[in-house]
Amino acid sequence: MTKTKRIVIVGGVAAGASAAARARRLSEHAEIILIERGPDVSFANCGLPYFIGGEIKQRDALAVQTPQTLKAMLALDVRTSTEAVAIDRTGKRLQVRSLASGTEEWLAYDKLVLAPGAMPLRPPLPGIDDPRIFTLRSLQDMDRIKAAAATAQRIAVIGAGFIGLEMAEQFVHLGKQVALAEMLDQILPPLDHSMTLLMEDELRRHQVELILGDGIESFSGEPSLTCRLKSGRTISADLVVLSIGVRPDTALAKAAGLELGPRGHICVNGFMQTSDPDIYAAGDAVEVKDFVSGAPRAVPLGGPANRQGRLAADHIFRPEQTKPYTGALGTAIVRAFDVAAGLTGWSEKRLLAAKRPFRSVTVNDNHHAGYYPGAKPMLLKLLWEPETGRVLGAQATGFLGVDKRLDVLATAIAGGLTIDDLAQLELAYAPPFGSAKDIVNLAAFTACNARDGLVTPIDTISDDPLVQVVDTRPGSLVQAHPLTQVRSINIPLTALRQRLGELDRNRPVVTVCAFGKTAYFAARILAQNGFQVSTLTGGIRAHFDPRTPAKLPTP
Ligand SMILES: Cc1cc2nc3c(=O)[nH]c(=O)nc-3n(C[C@H](O)[C@H](O)[C@H](O)COP(=O)(O)OP(=O)(O)OC[C@H]3O[C@@H](n4cnc5c(N)ncnc54)[C@H](O)[C@@H]3O)c2cc1C
């Protein structure tokens, strides 16, 4: 008779619960023990901000599973309020401690899965221990913040990453005065700056006091808390939420001598095995292969954590059939009020920092056919490898349909598609859903045109007085929305062929328009008439007026 396998899993939320559930589906006979330090398992951490803000009404909805349902459905031995404290790798045992009674015991394992996640950063700043300063990771953190917010008037959110933005939005929904401070000079640090402007505008439109380029230095004061920033500026608040990043919860793995990466993440191979092949690790605590570069990278996101936990269980029970982890793209999205923004793959700043060759275009179009009611503008940035045309990354921001484009582009990167492939991509189209030439196609057309030298896209307009900036919008539009930021001459596209004589062929020309489309058409006319011409990528609206939908000719 074959011996029953015993799988012990540390961490009972995203990666740990996924590993446990998959393990049970693959083996009805395995003994599966789930160890969780907190009182809850398998809860929806991503939903925590929305319960605080009241968008999710039922607290129970966040408990995706309970120890009881996991036991009933999956026959798991779930031990909550229990901490894993030591690993004896030679003896293949895990030491656990009951947080209620303090009793300790050793659990033998055949395979151990570590899914301990990451904890919010809480740097040792003066005043950091003030009880009005919160971080958000667990249901208990959520309850504490919700209770404190009930009586708070003014709330400071420190850190304008994904969670910081969600919290700021939810506090505004609660009618609070919200200040959002970020050390970098932009919100959403993983994105390129220009792709965050629409959301910055949206935050300000909702009276969020946005403070950029100013990190937190200390906290002090009574009765209200004073947050002092590096510049000397202060924010007075009744409650502070710190969301400045996370660090892997890997003390246990470190003490056991497992190989760790430079920032303390557990190193794993493609099957989620650590440096000890009987110990697997998954989720926020690990660094995995980056899809684009192949180098190790930590990607603390829910999707990867769930899939990695599943993969670990697969490899435990079906090693032969298991396909290795293909790598993380870091696909992420966030909403603040009516605006969404997100990315997949590599950003321009990441590519620049890695000194990796790339080209990029930014296009601006409606999320569905412009003539169909409700069209909303969207900005999409596409980055690709010059030599192969392979897509390296994409970012999108807009009001509707941002998620769909990011998902298409994430799939494209995962499939190794090129800008030529994207130009040919056949996507679902009817006027309420998209355009006959979807913005993804449009970005690819522009990219192919740039590669083929049919257009020279630029991101900023030079202030060189020799440069002739030609605004190709209709005169009425220019009157209504004048381009005040640069000196320009208005030659509407329809008049350009007749008015070529107004331009000097010996001086460079930049064409601009609302969305970048007519400026491109104009550039083609000019280039074929001997002008040296470049085009403002994404159009004026990407830079100055991103809210108004375009009235463009539609097929
Ligand atoms: C507020 C918030 C919003 C988020 N929103 C999103 C989102 O919208 N999209 C997205 O992709 N991701 C989001 N995330 C990130 C996502 O939740 C994480 O990437 C994911 O939960 C990581 O899963 P994990 O299993 O590695 O860690 P966790 O889900 O954190 O679970 C780890 C568990 O291990 C337990 N543990 C640790 N050490 C021990 C030990 N020694 N003994 C016993 N138990 C231990 C911990 O108590 C914890 O419960 C959000 C996270 C937060 C906090």
XYZ file of C-alpha atoms and ligand atoms in Angstrom:
608
model
C 0.000 0.000 0.000
C 1.385 3.466 -0.939
C 2.004 5.808 1.971
C -0.406 8.769 2.208
C 1.379 11.996 1.273
C 1.298 14.749 3.848
C 1.326 18.289 2.497
C 1.742 21.121 4.966
C 0.980 24.621 3.735
C 1.999 27.807 5.557
C -0.305 30.727 4.769
C -3.987 30.213 4.113
C -4.969 33.067 1.818
C -4.295 33.499 -1.916
C -1.383 31.210 -2.813
C -1.776 28.878 0.182
C -5.508 28.270 -0.239
C -5.052 27.764 -3.991
C -2.320 25.208 -3.373
C -4.516 23.407 -0.840
C -7.592 23.310 -3.071
C -5.654 22.090 -6.105
C -3.835 19.510 -3.986
C -7.125 18.063 -2.845
C -8.510 17.923 -6.370
C -5.441 15.998 -7.453
C -5.340 13.675 -4.467
C -8.344 12.531 -2.516
C -6.027 10.632 -0.185
C -3.350 13.164 0.687
C -3.311 14.640 4.162
C -3.377 18.401 3.709
C -2.742 20.712 6.645
C -3.184 24.464 6.241
C -1.432 26.642 8.825
C -2.580 30.263 9.129
C -1.338 32.817 11.635
C -4.482 34.943 11.422
C -8.042 34.001 12.339
C -9.200 33.894 8.686
C -8.353 31.880 5.611
C -8.961 32.493 1.949
C -10.318 36.005 2.339
C -10.461 38.581 -0.434
C -7.645 41.007 0.454
C -8.247 42.850 -2.801
C -11.764 43.687 -1.621
C -10.733 45.243 1.707
C -10.724 48.897 0.530
C -14.228 48.495 -0.903
C -15.702 47.320 2.383
C -14.079 50.263 4.151
C -15.687 52.630 1.632
C -19.041 50.859 1.786
C -19.101 49.661 -1.825
C -19.045 46.086 -0.546
C -21.800 46.023 2.036
C -21.445 42.580 3.604
C -18.278 41.778 5.531
C -19.067 38.093 4.993
C -18.679 38.550 1.259
C -14.942 38.962 1.820
C -14.617 35.580 3.472
C -14.412 33.576 0.266
C -13.977 30.440 2.381
C -13.951 29.755 6.082
C -12.078 27.004 7.937
C -15.418 25.188 8.150
C -16.211 25.370 4.411
C -12.655 24.329 3.535
C -12.983 21.353 5.835
C -16.396 20.413 4.483
C -15.587 20.874 0.795
C -11.947 19.899 0.646
C -11.379 17.822 3.780
C -8.504 20.065 4.809
C -7.049 20.208 8.283
C -7.204 23.989 8.729
C -5.396 25.462 11.717
C -6.020 29.163 12.112
C -4.398 31.378 14.764
C -1.455 29.073 14.414
C 2.011 30.218 13.447
C 4.709 28.221 11.718
C 7.847 29.018 13.712
C 10.635 26.741 12.465
C 11.487 24.296 9.708
C 13.653 21.253 10.359
C 14.637 20.493 6.781
C 16.694 17.422 7.593
C 13.895 15.871 9.625
C 11.245 17.241 7.195
C 9.231 18.731 10.049
C 7.548 22.069 10.633
C 7.197 23.511 14.102
C 3.893 25.276 14.733
C 2.643 27.285 17.682
C -0.958 27.843 18.692
C -1.367 31.572 19.286
C -4.266 30.895 21.652
C -2.604 28.375 23.975
C 1.091 28.866 23.191
C 1.521 25.131 22.743
C 3.989 23.964 20.129
C 4.216 20.824 18.075
C 6.194 19.416 15.189
C 4.339 18.378 12.043
C 6.092 15.966 9.698
C 5.698 16.750 5.994
C 6.413 15.070 2.705
C 6.093 18.394 0.918
C 5.952 21.836 2.484
C 4.437 24.841 0.690
C 5.344 28.305 1.942
C 2.799 30.982 1.069
C 3.391 33.579 3.806
C 2.781 36.640 1.636
C 4.175 40.100 2.268
C 3.616 42.688 4.960
C 3.026 46.388 4.506
C 6.118 48.517 5.025
C 6.195 50.500 8.249
C 9.515 52.355 8.282
C 10.991 53.355 11.655
C 10.055 57.037 11.357
C 9.581 59.283 14.383
C 6.002 58.891 15.644
C 5.286 55.784 13.520
C 3.802 53.942 16.515
C 0.939 56.408 16.871
C -2.249 54.301 17.021
C -3.866 56.520 14.392
C -1.442 55.222 11.730
C -2.744 52.127 9.970
C -1.667 49.679 7.309
C -4.049 47.366 5.455
C -3.482 43.667 4.995
C -6.017 41.644 6.984
C -9.726 41.737 7.784
C -8.778 42.971 11.271
C -6.782 45.878 9.787
C -9.839 46.628 7.672
C -12.153 46.631 10.700
C -9.822 48.960 12.601
C -9.566 51.414 9.690
C -13.309 51.358 9.101
C -13.981 52.071 12.775
C -11.414 54.891 12.922
C -12.683 56.396 9.660
C -16.195 56.625 11.098
C -15.177 59.536 13.322
C -12.324 60.985 11.237
C -12.782 64.179 9.236
C -9.417 64.416 7.555
C -7.512 61.393 6.345
C -3.984 61.215 4.969
C -3.035 58.389 2.652
C 0.719 58.025 2.307
C 1.760 56.356 -0.952
C -0.069 56.732 -4.272
C 0.368 53.196 -5.542
C -2.543 50.902 -6.361
C -3.783 50.402 -2.778
C -3.203 54.053 -1.821
C -5.364 55.204 -4.724
C -8.118 52.738 -3.858
C -8.098 53.923 -0.264
C -8.155 57.601 -1.249
C -11.126 56.966 -3.520
C -13.020 55.049 -0.854
C -12.424 57.704 1.804
C -13.806 60.344 -0.573
C -16.887 58.138 -1.013
C -17.245 58.281 2.765
C -17.274 62.074 2.580
C -13.824 62.551 4.128
C -11.283 65.232 3.306
C -8.427 63.267 1.801
C -4.766 64.155 1.309
C -2.680 61.756 -0.766
C 1.089 62.136 -0.503
C 3.587 60.373 -2.757
C 7.370 60.505 -2.599
C 7.781 60.256 -6.382
C 6.707 63.002 -8.745
C 3.798 60.928 -10.054
C 1.049 58.639 -8.841
C 1.141 54.935 -9.791
C 4.932 54.541 -9.831
C 5.006 51.462 -12.119
C 3.418 53.458 -14.963
C 5.076 56.077 -17.139
C 4.329 59.605 -16.020
C 2.238 60.675 -19.008
C -0.084 57.709 -18.470
C -0.959 58.859 -14.950
C -2.068 62.418 -15.735
C -5.701 61.589 -16.421
C -6.023 59.886 -13.056
C -4.225 62.728 -11.277
C -6.760 65.072 -12.818
C -9.578 62.798 -11.675
C -8.299 62.762 -8.089
C -8.077 66.553 -8.010
C -11.549 66.808 -9.552
C -12.778 64.879 -6.502
C -10.998 67.250 -4.114
C -8.217 64.853 -3.184
C -5.279 66.991 -2.070
C -2.538 65.427 -4.150
C 1.006 66.021 -2.937
C 3.655 64.663 -5.275
C 7.415 64.470 -4.958
C 7.307 64.667 -1.182
C 8.004 61.661 1.061
C 6.876 61.220 4.650
C 9.465 62.078 7.310
C 7.729 61.958 10.684
C 4.434 61.951 12.582
C 3.604 63.927 15.698
C 1.012 65.913 17.534
C -2.190 66.143 19.524
C -5.139 66.317 19.160
C -4.806 65.734 15.421
C -1.856 63.974 13.913
C 0.668 65.986 11.928
C 2.408 64.228 9.075
C 5.601 66.078 8.253
C 6.900 65.615 4.730
C 10.517 65.899 3.544
C 9.894 69.390 2.136
C 8.740 70.597 5.558
C 5.117 70.700 4.431
C 2.671 69.227 6.926
C -0.630 67.389 6.629
C -2.963 67.371 9.557
C -5.072 64.209 9.819
C -7.282 62.268 12.192
C -6.230 59.024 10.602
C -3.329 57.959 8.379
C -3.142 54.972 6.077
C 0.365 53.992 5.056
C 0.513 52.242 1.708
C 4.110 52.621 0.663
C 4.803 49.064 -0.420
C 5.322 45.619 1.027
C 8.180 43.383 2.084
C 8.142 39.596 1.916
C 7.208 37.785 5.140
C 10.110 35.361 4.862
C 11.779 35.162 8.278
C 10.818 31.483 8.514
C 12.362 30.656 5.134
C 15.475 32.653 5.976
C 15.973 30.892 9.304
C 15.637 27.565 7.491
C 18.493 28.537 5.190
C 16.453 28.632 2.001
C 17.953 30.725 -0.763
C 16.618 34.280 -0.785
C 16.884 37.048 -3.377
C 18.460 40.458 -2.752
C 15.273 41.902 -1.193
C 14.500 38.860 0.920
C 12.137 37.028 -1.447
C 12.300 33.249 -1.616
C 14.040 32.024 -4.789
C 12.057 29.398 -6.684
C 12.449 27.484 -9.926
C 9.777 27.221 -12.622
C 7.898 24.634 -10.559
C 7.881 26.862 -7.468
C 10.469 24.678 -5.717
C 12.808 26.519 -3.381
C 16.491 25.638 -2.966
C 15.132 22.624 -1.032
C 13.161 20.552 -3.592
C 10.720 19.307 -0.935
C 9.792 22.871 -0.037
C 7.740 24.934 -2.449
C 6.944 28.617 -2.180
C 4.437 30.860 -3.940
C 2.851 34.310 -3.883
C 4.080 37.647 -2.599
C 6.935 35.981 -0.717
C 8.741 34.734 -3.824
C 10.573 36.135 -6.766
C 9.755 34.479 -10.055
C 10.991 34.757 -13.606
C 10.014 37.996 -15.288
C 8.323 37.164 -18.568
C 10.054 39.862 -20.600
C 13.619 39.600 -19.304
C 13.737 36.150 -17.729
C 15.413 37.729 -14.660
C 14.038 37.188 -11.134
C 11.342 39.661 -10.130
C 8.877 40.005 -7.256
C 5.311 40.647 -8.420
C 3.038 41.004 -5.380
C -0.304 40.521 -7.107
C -3.316 38.302 -6.560
C -3.392 36.590 -9.968
C 0.198 35.385 -9.913
C -0.133 34.251 -6.269
C -3.172 32.100 -7.040
C -1.646 30.525 -10.132
C 1.690 29.888 -8.436
C -0.025 28.113 -5.526
C -1.911 25.958 -7.994
C 1.261 25.206 -9.934
C 3.088 24.111 -6.775
C 0.323 21.596 -6.038
C 0.413 20.413 -9.650
C 4.113 19.739 -9.429
C 3.731 17.866 -6.151
C 1.166 15.469 -7.593
C 1.774 15.505 -11.365
C 5.432 16.455 -11.826
C 5.661 14.900 -15.271
C 2.689 16.781 -16.708
C 3.368 20.136 -15.055
C 4.420 22.989 -17.312
C 6.818 25.454 -15.670
C 5.769 28.986 -14.758
C 6.179 31.048 -17.887
C 6.919 34.260 -16.032
C 5.208 37.283 -14.570
C 4.071 40.268 -16.616
C 3.008 42.431 -13.671
C -0.381 43.104 -15.247
C -2.226 45.478 -12.941
C -5.135 47.891 -13.034
C -6.712 50.375 -10.661
C -9.779 52.564 -10.645
C -10.143 55.967 -9.026
C -13.647 57.371 -9.476
C -14.428 57.285 -13.218
C -10.878 56.701 -14.414
C -8.987 53.427 -14.771
C -5.272 52.991 -15.449
C -3.031 49.991 -15.703
C -0.114 48.284 -17.331
C 1.221 44.981 -18.516
C 4.823 44.029 -19.196
C 7.547 46.641 -19.120
C 7.163 50.402 -18.915
C 9.376 52.917 -20.670
C 11.129 53.793 -17.424
C 11.886 50.142 -16.686
C 13.240 49.658 -20.210
C 15.345 52.808 -19.942
C 16.737 51.757 -16.557
C 17.651 48.342 -17.967
C 19.154 50.042 -21.055
C 17.063 47.757 -23.204
C 16.343 48.930 -26.754
C 12.697 49.758 -27.347
C 10.381 51.979 -29.302
C 7.020 53.308 -28.222
C 3.915 55.040 -29.485
C 0.984 56.538 -27.611
C -2.398 56.711 -29.275
C -5.626 58.326 -28.216
C -9.005 57.101 -29.407
C -12.524 56.402 -28.226
C -13.218 53.218 -26.312
C -15.963 52.377 -28.792
C -17.221 53.850 -32.056
C -17.263 57.630 -31.681
C -20.705 57.970 -33.289
C -22.282 55.581 -30.792
C -23.510 57.317 -27.608
C -21.259 57.190 -24.593
C -17.891 57.059 -26.349
C -15.103 57.845 -23.914
C -11.514 58.708 -24.720
C -8.707 56.314 -23.956
C -4.946 56.677 -24.077
C -2.872 53.636 -24.933
C 0.904 53.303 -24.949
C 2.599 50.424 -26.717
C 6.262 49.506 -26.309
C 8.074 47.069 -28.542
C 11.481 45.622 -29.330
C 12.914 47.359 -32.417
C 14.750 44.342 -33.791
C 11.906 41.829 -33.644
C 8.772 43.939 -33.258
C 7.876 41.849 -30.187
C 5.555 43.661 -27.794
C 7.351 44.398 -24.500
C 4.726 46.332 -22.612
C 1.582 48.423 -22.727
C -0.240 50.934 -20.568
C -3.757 52.255 -20.868
C -5.836 54.863 -19.136
C -9.373 56.019 -19.727
C -12.910 55.727 -18.522
C -14.235 52.498 -20.010
C -12.681 49.450 -21.640
C -9.194 49.885 -20.177
C -9.245 46.397 -18.659
C -10.169 44.779 -21.978
C -7.253 46.412 -23.822
C -4.761 45.542 -21.082
C -5.930 41.937 -21.151
C -5.594 41.733 -24.929
C -2.098 43.181 -24.694
C -1.095 40.940 -21.774
C -2.172 37.974 -23.896
C -0.230 39.370 -26.830
C 2.954 39.656 -24.777
C 2.457 36.180 -23.327
C 2.013 34.817 -26.841
C 5.136 36.582 -28.099
C 3.112 38.632 -30.604
C 4.687 41.442 -32.602
C 3.339 44.840 -33.619
C 2.556 43.307 -37.038
C 0.497 40.590 -35.338
C -1.392 43.221 -33.336
C -2.137 45.177 -36.497
C -3.828 42.042 -37.841
C -5.627 41.123 -34.627
C -9.335 40.537 -35.140
C -11.221 41.758 -32.071
C -14.898 41.748 -31.177
C -16.598 44.736 -32.772
C -20.049 46.265 -32.822
C -20.551 49.985 -32.091
C -21.501 49.563 -28.393
C -18.329 47.539 -27.754
C -15.463 48.813 -29.853
C -14.380 50.177 -33.195
C -13.762 48.458 -36.493
C -10.177 49.500 -35.932
C -9.818 48.979 -32.208
C -7.405 51.189 -30.299
C -5.150 48.121 -29.994
C -5.052 47.842 -33.806
C -4.569 51.589 -34.042
C -1.569 51.508 -31.703
C -0.096 48.701 -33.793
C -0.729 50.579 -37.071
C 1.048 53.584 -35.589
C 3.886 51.411 -34.342
C 4.293 49.782 -37.762
C 4.179 53.206 -39.420
C 6.862 54.456 -37.024
C 8.999 51.409 -37.641
C 8.599 51.786 -41.404
C 9.475 55.479 -41.285
C 6.009 56.596 -42.404
C 5.630 58.683 -39.269
C 8.063 60.070 -36.700
C 6.200 60.099 -33.372
C 7.387 62.520 -30.670
C 6.267 62.923 -27.047
C 7.081 66.578 -26.493
C 7.222 69.588 -28.770
C 10.609 71.282 -28.929
C 10.699 74.972 -28.044
C 13.249 75.575 -30.818
C 11.873 78.641 -32.654
C 12.871 77.061 -35.960
C 10.293 74.311 -35.472
C 7.017 74.990 -37.293
C 4.139 73.548 -35.249
C 1.143 72.930 -37.482
C -2.185 72.469 -35.711
C -4.258 70.460 -38.183
C -7.595 70.681 -36.353
C -10.581 72.485 -37.886
C -10.515 76.220 -37.155
C -13.663 76.051 -35.010
C -12.073 73.458 -32.738
C -8.884 75.491 -32.438
C -10.957 78.523 -31.450
C -12.847 76.531 -28.844
C -9.723 74.784 -27.487
C -6.721 76.893 -28.489
C -3.283 75.392 -28.180
C -1.758 77.951 -25.846
C 1.249 75.980 -24.706
C 3.237 76.279 -27.952
C 3.371 78.734 -30.821
C 1.537 77.130 -33.731
C -0.055 77.827 -37.070
C -3.524 76.437 -37.701
C -3.745 74.746 -41.088
C -6.713 72.364 -41.011
C -5.985 69.057 -42.696
C -8.533 69.754 -45.415
C -6.700 72.974 -46.400
C -3.150 71.684 -46.091
C -2.560 70.750 -49.735
C -3.554 74.271 -50.797
C -1.539 76.019 -48.076
C 1.797 74.193 -48.301
C 3.392 77.449 -49.445
C 2.914 78.915 -45.957
C 5.500 76.490 -44.600
C 9.281 76.595 -44.970
C 10.674 73.327 -46.382
C 14.053 74.073 -44.806
C 12.676 74.052 -41.257
C 11.355 71.025 -39.323
C 7.588 70.676 -38.962
C 5.642 69.125 -36.072
C 2.017 68.260 -36.763
C -0.482 68.213 -33.910
C -4.195 67.536 -33.644
C -6.687 66.394 -31.030
C -5.960 62.671 -31.075
C -2.912 62.304 -33.296
C -4.810 60.921 -36.263
C -5.233 63.955 -38.530
C -1.751 65.090 -37.524
C -0.524 61.781 -38.924
C -2.514 62.252 -42.137
C -1.016 65.745 -42.414
C 2.472 64.401 -41.779
C 2.076 62.006 -44.692
C 1.084 64.871 -46.995
C 3.997 66.986 -45.786
C 6.578 64.190 -45.938
C 5.600 63.423 -49.519
C 6.040 67.096 -50.338
C 9.617 67.195 -49.110
C 9.140 68.346 -45.509
C 11.012 66.928 -42.531
C 8.060 66.213 -40.259
C 7.266 64.606 -36.919
C 3.923 64.117 -35.139
C 2.834 64.605 -31.527
C 1.960 61.069 -30.440
C -1.427 60.687 -28.771
C -2.489 64.179 -29.832
C -3.126 67.345 -27.849
C -5.835 65.732 -25.732
C -3.320 63.295 -24.316
C -1.425 66.271 -22.981
C -3.886 69.068 -22.358
C -7.537 68.004 -22.534
C -7.912 64.276 -22.044
C -11.577 64.265 -21.011
C -13.436 65.163 -24.205
C -14.359 62.330 -26.576
C -13.158 62.843 -30.120
C -15.473 63.465 -33.029
C -13.483 61.505 -35.538
C -14.618 60.045 -38.823
C -15.564 56.447 -38.140
C -15.668 53.601 -40.613
C -5.714 45.960 0.412
C -5.146 45.105 -0.687
C -5.666 45.204 -1.964
C -5.132 44.434 -2.984
N -5.671 44.542 -4.233
C -5.181 43.785 -5.232
C -5.744 43.839 -6.516
O -6.710 44.566 -6.751
N -5.204 43.071 -7.485
C -4.153 42.248 -7.247
O -3.688 41.557 -8.155
N -3.606 42.151 -6.019
C -4.091 42.901 -5.017
N -3.549 42.800 -3.768
C -2.402 41.909 -3.571
C -2.855 40.479 -3.325
O -3.819 40.465 -2.324
C -1.640 39.664 -2.942
O -0.751 39.674 -4.013
C -1.994 38.230 -2.590
O -2.913 38.165 -1.548
C -0.729 37.485 -2.187
O -1.073 36.206 -1.821
P -0.166 35.367 -0.817
O -0.856 34.077 -0.629
O 1.232 35.359 -1.274
O -0.161 36.206 0.528
P -1.377 36.598 1.466
O -2.635 36.614 0.705
O -0.946 37.836 2.167
O -1.451 35.417 2.494
C -0.364 35.085 3.314
C -0.875 34.545 4.614
O 0.186 33.851 5.255
C 0.057 34.010 6.650
N 1.360 33.745 7.271
C 2.532 34.391 7.071
N 3.520 33.835 7.800
C 2.961 32.827 8.507
C 3.482 31.891 9.430
N 4.751 31.879 9.777
N 2.618 30.992 9.955
C 1.308 30.978 9.609
N 0.788 31.833 8.720
C 1.587 32.750 8.169
C -0.378 35.442 6.791
O -1.061 35.631 8.026
C -1.292 35.641 5.582
O -2.648 35.501 5.936
C -4.069 43.553 -2.717
C -3.561 43.435 -1.425
C -4.089 44.194 -0.413
C -3.532 44.060 0.982
